[in-house]
Coordinates of C-alpha atoms and ligand atoms in Angstrom, one line a residue:
M1 CA 64.6 -39.5 -59.3
D2 CA 62.5 -38.8 -62.4
K3 CA 62.6 -35.1 -61.9
N4 CA 64.1 -32.6 -59.7
I5 CA 61.4 -29.8 -59.3
L6 CA 62.2 -26.6 -57.8
I7 CA 59.0 -25.2 -56.1
T8 CA 59.4 -21.4 -55.2
G9 CA 57.5 -19.9 -52.3
G10 CA 56.7 -23.4 -50.9
A11 CA 56.6 -22.0 -47.4
G12 CA 53.7 -19.6 -48.3
F13 CA 50.0 -20.3 -48.3
I14 CA 49.4 -21.9 -51.9
G15 CA 52.9 -23.0 -52.2
S16 CA 52.8 -25.1 -49.0
H17 CA 49.8 -26.8 -50.4
V18 CA 51.5 -27.5 -53.8
V19 CA 54.7 -28.8 -52.2
R20 CA 52.7 -31.3 -49.9
L21 CA 50.8 -32.5 -52.9
F22 CA 53.9 -33.1 -55.0
V23 CA 56.0 -34.6 -52.1
Q24 CA 53.1 -37.1 -51.1
K25 CA 51.8 -38.0 -54.5
Y26 CA 55.2 -38.3 -56.5
P27 CA 57.9 -40.1 -54.5
N28 CA 59.8 -40.5 -57.7
Y29 CA 60.4 -36.7 -57.8
R30 CA 62.7 -34.8 -55.7
I31 CA 61.0 -31.5 -54.5
V32 CA 63.4 -28.6 -53.7
N33 CA 61.3 -25.9 -51.9
L34 CA 63.1 -22.6 -52.3
D35 CA 61.8 -19.7 -50.2
S36 CA 63.3 -16.6 -48.6
L37 CA 60.9 -16.8 -45.7
T38 CA 59.5 -13.3 -45.7
Y39 CA 56.8 -12.5 -43.1
A40 CA 54.4 -14.6 -45.4
G41 CA 56.7 -17.7 -45.5
N42 CA 56.5 -20.1 -42.5
L43 CA 58.3 -23.5 -42.3
K44 CA 55.5 -24.5 -39.8
N45 CA 53.1 -24.8 -42.8
I46 CA 55.0 -27.8 -43.8
T47 CA 56.2 -29.7 -40.8
D48 CA 54.4 -32.8 -41.9
I49 CA 56.5 -33.5 -44.9
E50 CA 59.8 -31.9 -43.8
N51 CA 61.4 -35.2 -43.2
A52 CA 60.2 -36.9 -46.3
P53 CA 63.1 -38.4 -48.3
N54 CA 62.2 -36.7 -51.6
Y55 CA 61.9 -33.2 -49.9
H56 CA 64.6 -30.5 -49.4
F57 CA 64.2 -26.9 -48.2
V58 CA 66.7 -24.2 -49.3
K59 CA 66.4 -20.6 -48.0
C60 CA 67.1 -18.2 -50.9
D61 CA 66.0 -15.0 -52.1
I62 CA 64.9 -15.0 -56.0
R63 CA 66.5 -11.6 -56.2
E64 CA 69.8 -13.2 -55.8
K65 CA 70.6 -14.5 -59.3
A66 CA 74.1 -16.0 -58.5
A67 CA 72.6 -18.0 -55.6
L68 CA 69.9 -19.3 -57.8
K69 CA 72.2 -20.4 -60.4
E70 CA 74.3 -22.3 -57.9
I71 CA 71.2 -24.0 -56.6
F72 CA 70.1 -24.9 -60.2
I73 CA 73.3 -26.8 -60.8
K74 CA 74.0 -28.3 -57.3
E75 CA 70.4 -29.6 -57.2
A76 CA 70.3 -30.5 -61.0
I77 CA 66.9 -28.8 -61.4
T78 CA 64.8 -30.1 -64.2
D79 CA 61.6 -28.2 -63.7
V80 CA 60.3 -25.0 -61.9
I81 CA 56.9 -24.4 -60.5
H82 CA 57.2 -20.7 -59.6
L83 CA 55.0 -19.4 -56.9
A84 CA 57.3 -17.1 -54.8
A85 CA 55.9 -13.5 -54.8
E86 CA 54.8 -10.6 -52.7
S87 CA 51.1 -11.3 -52.9
H88 CA 49.0 -8.9 -51.0
V89 CA 47.4 -5.9 -52.8
D90 CA 47.2 -3.6 -49.8
R91 CA 51.0 -3.8 -49.0
S92 CA 51.7 -3.1 -52.7
I93 CA 49.8 0.2 -52.4
S94 CA 51.5 1.2 -49.2
G95 CA 55.1 -0.1 -50.4
P96 CA 55.3 -1.1 -54.2
M97 CA 59.0 -1.6 -54.4
D98 CA 59.3 -5.1 -52.9
F99 CA 56.6 -6.2 -55.5
I100 CA 58.8 -4.8 -58.3
T101 CA 62.0 -6.4 -57.2
T102 CA 60.6 -9.8 -56.2
N103 CA 57.7 -10.3 -58.7
I104 CA 59.4 -8.8 -61.7
V105 CA 63.2 -9.0 -61.1
G106 CA 63.0 -12.3 -59.2
T107 CA 60.9 -13.9 -62.0
A108 CA 63.4 -12.6 -64.6
N109 CA 66.3 -14.0 -62.6
L110 CA 64.7 -17.4 -62.6
L111 CA 63.8 -17.4 -66.2
D112 CA 67.4 -16.4 -67.2
V113 CA 69.0 -19.0 -65.0
A114 CA 66.7 -21.6 -66.5
R115 CA 67.4 -20.4 -70.0
S116 CA 71.1 -20.6 -69.5
T117 CA 71.2 -23.8 -67.6
W118 CA 68.8 -26.1 -69.3
K119 CA 69.7 -28.1 -72.5
G120 CA 67.1 -30.1 -74.4
D121 CA 63.4 -30.1 -74.5
H122 CA 62.4 -32.2 -71.4
H123 CA 62.0 -29.2 -69.0
I124 CA 59.1 -27.2 -67.7
F125 CA 59.0 -23.7 -66.5
Y126 CA 55.6 -23.2 -64.9
H127 CA 54.6 -19.7 -63.6
I128 CA 51.7 -19.3 -61.3
S129 CA 49.8 -15.9 -61.7
T130 CA 46.5 -14.3 -60.9
D131 CA 43.2 -13.2 -62.5
E132 CA 44.0 -9.6 -61.2
V133 CA 46.2 -9.0 -64.4
F134 CA 42.9 -8.8 -66.5
G135 CA 41.8 -5.6 -64.6
S136 CA 38.2 -5.3 -63.2
L137 CA 35.0 -6.4 -64.7
G138 CA 31.4 -4.7 -64.5
S139 CA 28.5 -6.8 -63.4
E140 CA 28.7 -8.9 -66.7
G141 CA 31.3 -11.0 -68.3
F142 CA 34.3 -13.3 -67.5
F143 CA 38.1 -13.4 -67.8
T144 CA 39.2 -15.8 -70.4
E145 CA 42.8 -16.7 -71.6
T146 CA 42.4 -14.3 -74.3
T147 CA 41.3 -11.2 -72.3
A148 CA 43.6 -8.3 -72.7
Y149 CA 45.7 -7.5 -69.7
D150 CA 44.7 -4.3 -67.8
P151 CA 46.6 -4.4 -64.4
R152 CA 45.5 -1.7 -62.0
S153 CA 47.4 -2.1 -58.7
P154 CA 51.1 -2.3 -58.2
Y155 CA 50.7 -6.0 -57.2
S156 CA 48.7 -6.8 -60.4
A157 CA 51.1 -4.7 -62.5
S158 CA 54.1 -6.5 -61.1
K159 CA 52.4 -9.9 -61.8
A160 CA 51.3 -8.8 -65.3
S161 CA 54.9 -7.9 -66.0
S162 CA 56.2 -11.3 -64.8
D163 CA 53.7 -13.0 -67.1
H164 CA 54.9 -11.0 -70.0
L165 CA 58.6 -12.0 -69.3
V166 CA 57.5 -15.6 -69.1
S167 CA 55.8 -15.5 -72.4
A168 CA 58.6 -13.6 -73.9
F169 CA 61.2 -16.2 -72.9
G170 CA 59.0 -18.9 -74.3
H171 CA 58.7 -17.0 -77.7
T172 CA 62.2 -15.7 -78.0
Y173 CA 64.4 -18.5 -76.5
G174 CA 62.0 -21.5 -76.8
L175 CA 62.0 -21.9 -73.1
P176 CA 59.3 -24.5 -72.5
I177 CA 56.9 -22.5 -70.3
K178 CA 53.3 -22.8 -69.0
M179 CA 51.3 -20.4 -67.0
S180 CA 48.0 -20.2 -65.1
N181 CA 45.9 -17.3 -63.7
C182 CA 43.8 -18.0 -60.7
S183 CA 41.1 -16.4 -58.8
N184 CA 41.0 -15.9 -55.0
N185 CA 42.2 -18.8 -53.0
Y186 CA 41.0 -19.8 -49.5
G187 CA 41.7 -22.5 -47.0
S188 CA 44.3 -23.6 -44.2
H189 CA 47.6 -21.7 -43.7
Q190 CA 46.5 -18.5 -45.3
F191 CA 48.2 -15.4 -43.6
P192 CA 45.5 -13.5 -41.8
E193 CA 46.1 -10.3 -43.7
K194 CA 43.7 -11.7 -46.5
L195 CA 40.0 -11.2 -46.2
I196 CA 38.9 -14.7 -45.2
P197 CA 41.4 -15.5 -42.3
L198 CA 41.5 -12.0 -41.1
M199 CA 37.6 -12.1 -40.5
I200 CA 37.7 -15.5 -38.9
N201 CA 40.4 -14.2 -36.6
N202 CA 38.5 -10.9 -35.8
I203 CA 35.1 -12.8 -35.4
K204 CA 36.8 -15.3 -32.9
N205 CA 38.4 -12.3 -30.9
N206 CA 35.1 -10.1 -31.1
Q207 CA 37.1 -7.4 -33.0
P208 CA 35.7 -5.1 -35.7
L209 CA 35.2 -6.6 -39.1
P210 CA 36.6 -4.1 -41.6
V211 CA 34.7 -4.2 -44.8
Y212 CA 36.2 -1.8 -47.4
G213 CA 33.8 0.7 -49.0
T214 CA 30.3 -0.7 -49.3
G215 CA 31.3 -4.4 -49.4
A216 CA 29.8 -4.6 -53.0
N217 CA 33.2 -5.7 -54.7
V218 CA 32.9 -9.3 -56.0
R219 CA 35.5 -12.0 -55.9
D220 CA 35.5 -15.6 -57.3
W221 CA 36.7 -18.0 -54.5
L222 CA 38.4 -21.3 -54.9
W223 CA 39.5 -23.8 -52.4
V224 CA 43.3 -23.9 -52.2
E225 CA 43.6 -27.7 -52.4
D226 CA 41.6 -27.5 -55.7
H227 CA 44.1 -24.8 -56.8
A228 CA 46.9 -27.3 -55.9
R229 CA 45.2 -30.0 -58.0
A230 CA 44.9 -27.7 -60.9
I231 CA 48.7 -27.0 -60.8
D232 CA 49.3 -30.7 -60.8
T233 CA 47.1 -31.1 -63.7
I234 CA 48.6 -28.2 -65.8
F235 CA 52.1 -29.3 -64.9
H236 CA 51.6 -32.7 -66.1
K237 CA 48.9 -32.3 -68.9
G238 CA 49.0 -28.7 -69.9
K239 CA 50.5 -27.7 -73.3
I240 CA 53.8 -26.0 -73.5
G241 CA 53.4 -22.2 -74.3
E242 CA 49.8 -22.3 -73.1
S243 CA 48.1 -20.5 -70.3
Y244 CA 45.0 -21.7 -68.3
N245 CA 42.5 -19.7 -66.3
V246 CA 41.6 -21.4 -63.0
G247 CA 38.6 -20.4 -60.9
G248 CA 35.8 -21.5 -58.7
W249 CA 32.6 -20.4 -60.5
N250 CA 31.8 -19.0 -57.2
E251 CA 31.3 -15.3 -57.1
W252 CA 30.5 -13.5 -53.8
T253 CA 30.2 -9.9 -52.7
N254 CA 32.5 -9.2 -49.8
L255 CA 29.6 -8.2 -47.6
D256 CA 27.8 -11.3 -48.4
L257 CA 30.8 -13.5 -47.7
V258 CA 31.5 -11.7 -44.3
Q259 CA 27.9 -12.3 -43.2
L260 CA 28.2 -16.0 -44.2
L261 CA 31.5 -16.3 -42.1
C262 CA 29.6 -14.7 -39.1
K263 CA 26.7 -17.0 -39.5
I264 CA 28.9 -20.2 -39.5
M265 CA 31.2 -18.9 -36.7
D266 CA 28.2 -18.0 -34.5
Q267 CA 27.0 -21.6 -34.7
K268 CA 30.5 -23.0 -34.0
L269 CA 31.2 -20.6 -31.2
G270 CA 27.7 -21.1 -29.6
R271 CA 26.9 -17.5 -30.0
P272 CA 23.2 -16.3 -30.6
E273 CA 22.5 -15.9 -34.4
G274 CA 23.3 -12.3 -35.5
T275 CA 25.9 -11.7 -32.8
S276 CA 29.1 -11.5 -35.0
E277 CA 27.4 -9.6 -37.7
K278 CA 27.3 -6.6 -35.3
L279 CA 31.0 -6.3 -35.6
I280 CA 30.9 -5.4 -39.3
T281 CA 32.6 -2.0 -39.7
Y282 CA 32.5 -0.1 -43.0
V283 CA 36.0 1.4 -43.5
K284 CA 37.9 3.6 -46.1
D285 CA 38.0 1.8 -49.4
R286 CA 41.1 0.4 -50.9
A287 CA 42.8 2.9 -53.4
G288 CA 41.8 1.7 -57.0
H289 CA 39.7 -1.1 -55.6
D290 CA 38.9 -3.5 -58.6
M291 CA 35.2 -4.0 -58.5
R292 CA 34.6 -7.6 -59.8
Y293 CA 36.8 -10.6 -60.8
A294 CA 35.3 -13.6 -62.5
I295 CA 37.1 -16.4 -64.2
D296 CA 35.9 -18.5 -67.1
A297 CA 37.4 -21.9 -66.3
T298 CA 36.1 -23.7 -69.5
K299 CA 39.5 -24.3 -71.2
I300 CA 41.0 -26.2 -68.2
K301 CA 37.8 -28.2 -67.9
N302 CA 37.4 -29.1 -71.5
E303 CA 41.1 -29.7 -72.3
L304 CA 42.5 -31.0 -69.1
K305 CA 39.3 -32.3 -67.2
W306 CA 39.9 -30.3 -64.1
E307 CA 37.1 -28.9 -62.0
P308 CA 36.7 -27.6 -58.6
T309 CA 35.5 -30.1 -56.1
L310 CA 34.5 -28.4 -52.9
Q311 CA 31.1 -26.6 -52.5
F312 CA 31.9 -23.3 -50.9
E313 CA 30.0 -23.5 -47.5
E314 CA 31.7 -26.8 -46.9
G315 CA 35.2 -25.2 -47.7
L316 CA 34.5 -22.4 -45.4
T317 CA 33.6 -24.7 -42.6
K318 CA 36.8 -26.8 -43.0
T319 CA 38.7 -23.6 -43.1
I320 CA 37.1 -22.2 -39.9
D321 CA 37.7 -25.5 -38.3
W322 CA 41.3 -25.5 -39.2
Y323 CA 41.8 -21.9 -37.8
L324 CA 40.0 -22.7 -34.6
A325 CA 42.1 -25.9 -34.1
N326 CA 45.4 -24.0 -34.8
A327 CA 45.4 -21.2 -32.4
T328 CA 49.0 -21.4 -31.7
W329 CA 50.0 -21.0 -35.6
V330 CA 47.6 -18.0 -35.7
N331 CA 48.9 -16.4 -32.4
E332 CA 52.6 -16.8 -33.4
I333 CA 52.1 -14.9 -36.7
T334 CA 49.6 -12.3 -35.4
S335 CA 51.9 -11.1 -32.6
G336 CA 54.8 -8.6 -33.2
A337 CA 55.0 -7.2 -36.8
Y338 CA 51.5 -8.1 -37.6
Q339 CA 50.1 -5.9 -34.8
T340 CA 52.1 -2.9 -36.3
Y341 CA 50.9 -3.7 -39.9
Y342 CA 47.2 -3.9 -38.5
R343 CA 47.4 -0.7 -36.6
E344 CA 49.0 1.3 -39.4
H345 CA 46.6 -0.2 -42.1
Y346 CA 43.3 -0.1 -40.3
S347 CA 43.7 3.0 -38.1
Ligands
LIG401 P1 52.0 -15.9 -49.9 O1 52.5 -14.4 -49.8 O2 51.1 -16.7 -48.9 O3 53.5 -16.7 -50.0 C1 54.5 -16.1 -50.9 C2 55.7 -17.0 -50.6 O4 56.8 -16.4 -51.3 C3 56.2 -16.8 -49.0 O5 56.6 -18.0 -48.6 C4 57.3 -15.8 -49.2 O6 58.3 -16.1 -48.0 C5 58.1 -16.2 -50.5 N1 58.7 -15.1 -51.1 C6 58.4 -13.8 -51.2 N2 59.3 -13.1 -51.7 C7 60.4 -14.0 -52.0 C8 61.7 -13.9 -52.6 N3 62.1 -12.6 -52.9 N4 62.4 -14.9 -52.7 C9 61.9 -16.2 -52.3 N5 60.8 -16.3 -51.7 C10 60.0 -15.3 -51.5 O7 51.4 -16.0 -51.4 P2 50.3 -17.1 -51.8 O8 48.9 -16.4 -51.6 O9 50.6 -18.3 -51.5 O10 50.4 -16.9 -53.5 C11 51.5 -17.6 -54.1 C12 51.5 -17.3 -55.7 O11 50.1 -17.5 -56.1 C13 51.9 -15.9 -55.9 O12 52.7 -15.8 -57.1 C14 50.6 -15.2 -56.1 O13 50.6 -14.1 -57.0 C15 49.8 -16.3 -56.8 N6 48.3 -16.3 -56.6 C16 47.7 -16.2 -55.3 C17 46.3 -16.1 -55.3 C18 45.7 -16.0 -53.9 O14 44.4 -16.0 -53.8 N7 46.5 -16.0 -52.7 C19 45.5 -16.2 -56.4 C20 46.1 -16.4 -57.6 C21 47.5 -16.4 -57.7
LIG402 O1 42.3 -12.7 -57.3 C1 43.6 -13.3 -57.0 C2 44.2 -12.5 -55.9 O2 43.4 -12.4 -54.7 C3 45.6 -13.0 -55.7 O3 46.3 -12.7 -56.9 C4 46.2 -12.1 -54.5 O4 47.5 -12.5 -54.2 C5 45.3 -12.2 -53.3 O5 45.8 -11.5 -52.1 C6 43.9 -11.9 -53.7 O6 43.7 -10.4 -53.9 P1 42.4 -9.6 -53.3 O7 42.8 -8.3 -53.2 O8 41.3 -10.0 -54.0 O9 42.5 -10.4 -51.8 P2 42.1 -9.8 -50.3 O10 41.9 -10.9 -49.6 O11 43.1 -8.8 -49.9 O12 40.7 -8.9 -50.5 C7 39.6 -9.6 -51.0 C8 38.4 -8.6 -51.0 O13 38.1 -8.2 -49.6 C9 38.8 -7.4 -51.8 O14 37.8 -6.8 -52.5 C10 39.2 -6.3 -50.7 C11 38.3 -6.7 -49.6 N1 38.9 -6.6 -48.3 C12 39.9 -7.1 -47.9 C13 40.5 -7.0 -46.6 C14 42.0 -7.4 -46.2 C15 38.0 -5.9 -47.2 O15 36.8 -5.6 -47.5 N2 38.6 -5.8 -45.9 C16 39.8 -6.2 -45.6 O16 40.2 -6.1 -44.4

């Protein structure tokens, strides 16, 4: 094997797409998927590759440093692509501590194990982060790689802290780091606490569509498989010590996006036009709700020749088709604890 790559969080939404891409595209790499399988981790996201000869899953919590060290040594890990995190902003508001322990301490554990285990310069520690570290934009402007950090939720503050630790380990110890900050992802296998799969599920089940505040907040949406391609590109071609912004050049207000989902789903479900829009319900706004995120993805385009491939309406249609065809996957994860979360959050 050319490399033994540890991908953390590979049972989650984005991680499962990254693991699949690497296992299928690089038979000469051994991929070790490390995940603690929280409520957001699901091995059913990757059943299609679980028997591949270059794939191995290990259940481990990144907060357990001694266990991480053992895995590093046993699997002779040469590179890390770090996606494991607590990722949902609303959960970070109701309970910040898991975000602090996993996103900050867990990242520090991985960095310190890599620092103390690796010798030589043929390694890469690639940290996956978010555009939320840059704060909130008004109606103009974009986040670039040099925008000052201004995190405003416990989630974004924990990711900003982890980004700073990654940079610090690069500067101080010469750890060969790379980083990327991406906008909102959508696509198959996303846990239905996030806006798009939650709305798809509720439209299907004729349930209220909870839009926070007035629905005027803006997000920049990117198809998850385009993000996985960007991660592949940065891992292989990005410069050591650099960070790259990844985005879709695709800004939508939440309300316009929910209305578009309603329109596409009315067609798919054979409902008269306008039926699902009647389910839109304005609910209490998220505390400290960031108004607008927008990524300037010029650097990755110019330096690494990466661009998004999928037009948004086509991507949403593919995504809706996937959720409608995978009702069992959805039903399994929306029973039990999800019901309690949903009741407590939206009541
Ligand atoms: P997700 O919540 O779907 O998946 C997270 C995964 O990490 C799960 O499989 C979970 O089991 C695992 N995990 C959580 N805590 C762990 C721990 N202590 N030890 C080991 N594993 C643990 O998240 P996602 O949306 O796929 O996001 C993946 C990464 O990408 C995160 O770092 C997130 O900050 C970043 N990101 C996400 C988006 C987005 O739109 N979803 C955008 C930009 C960046
Ligand atoms: O920008 C990247 C970030 O995108 C990632 O770092 C995070 O991990 C990911 O969760 C996502 O964060 P957001 O907070 O932007 O995503 P979410 O899907 O939770 O919400 C998108 C927008 O929709 C946001 O403005 C809040 C709004 N919203 C969300 C939910 C769940 C609603 O109006 N109603 C809802 O029920």
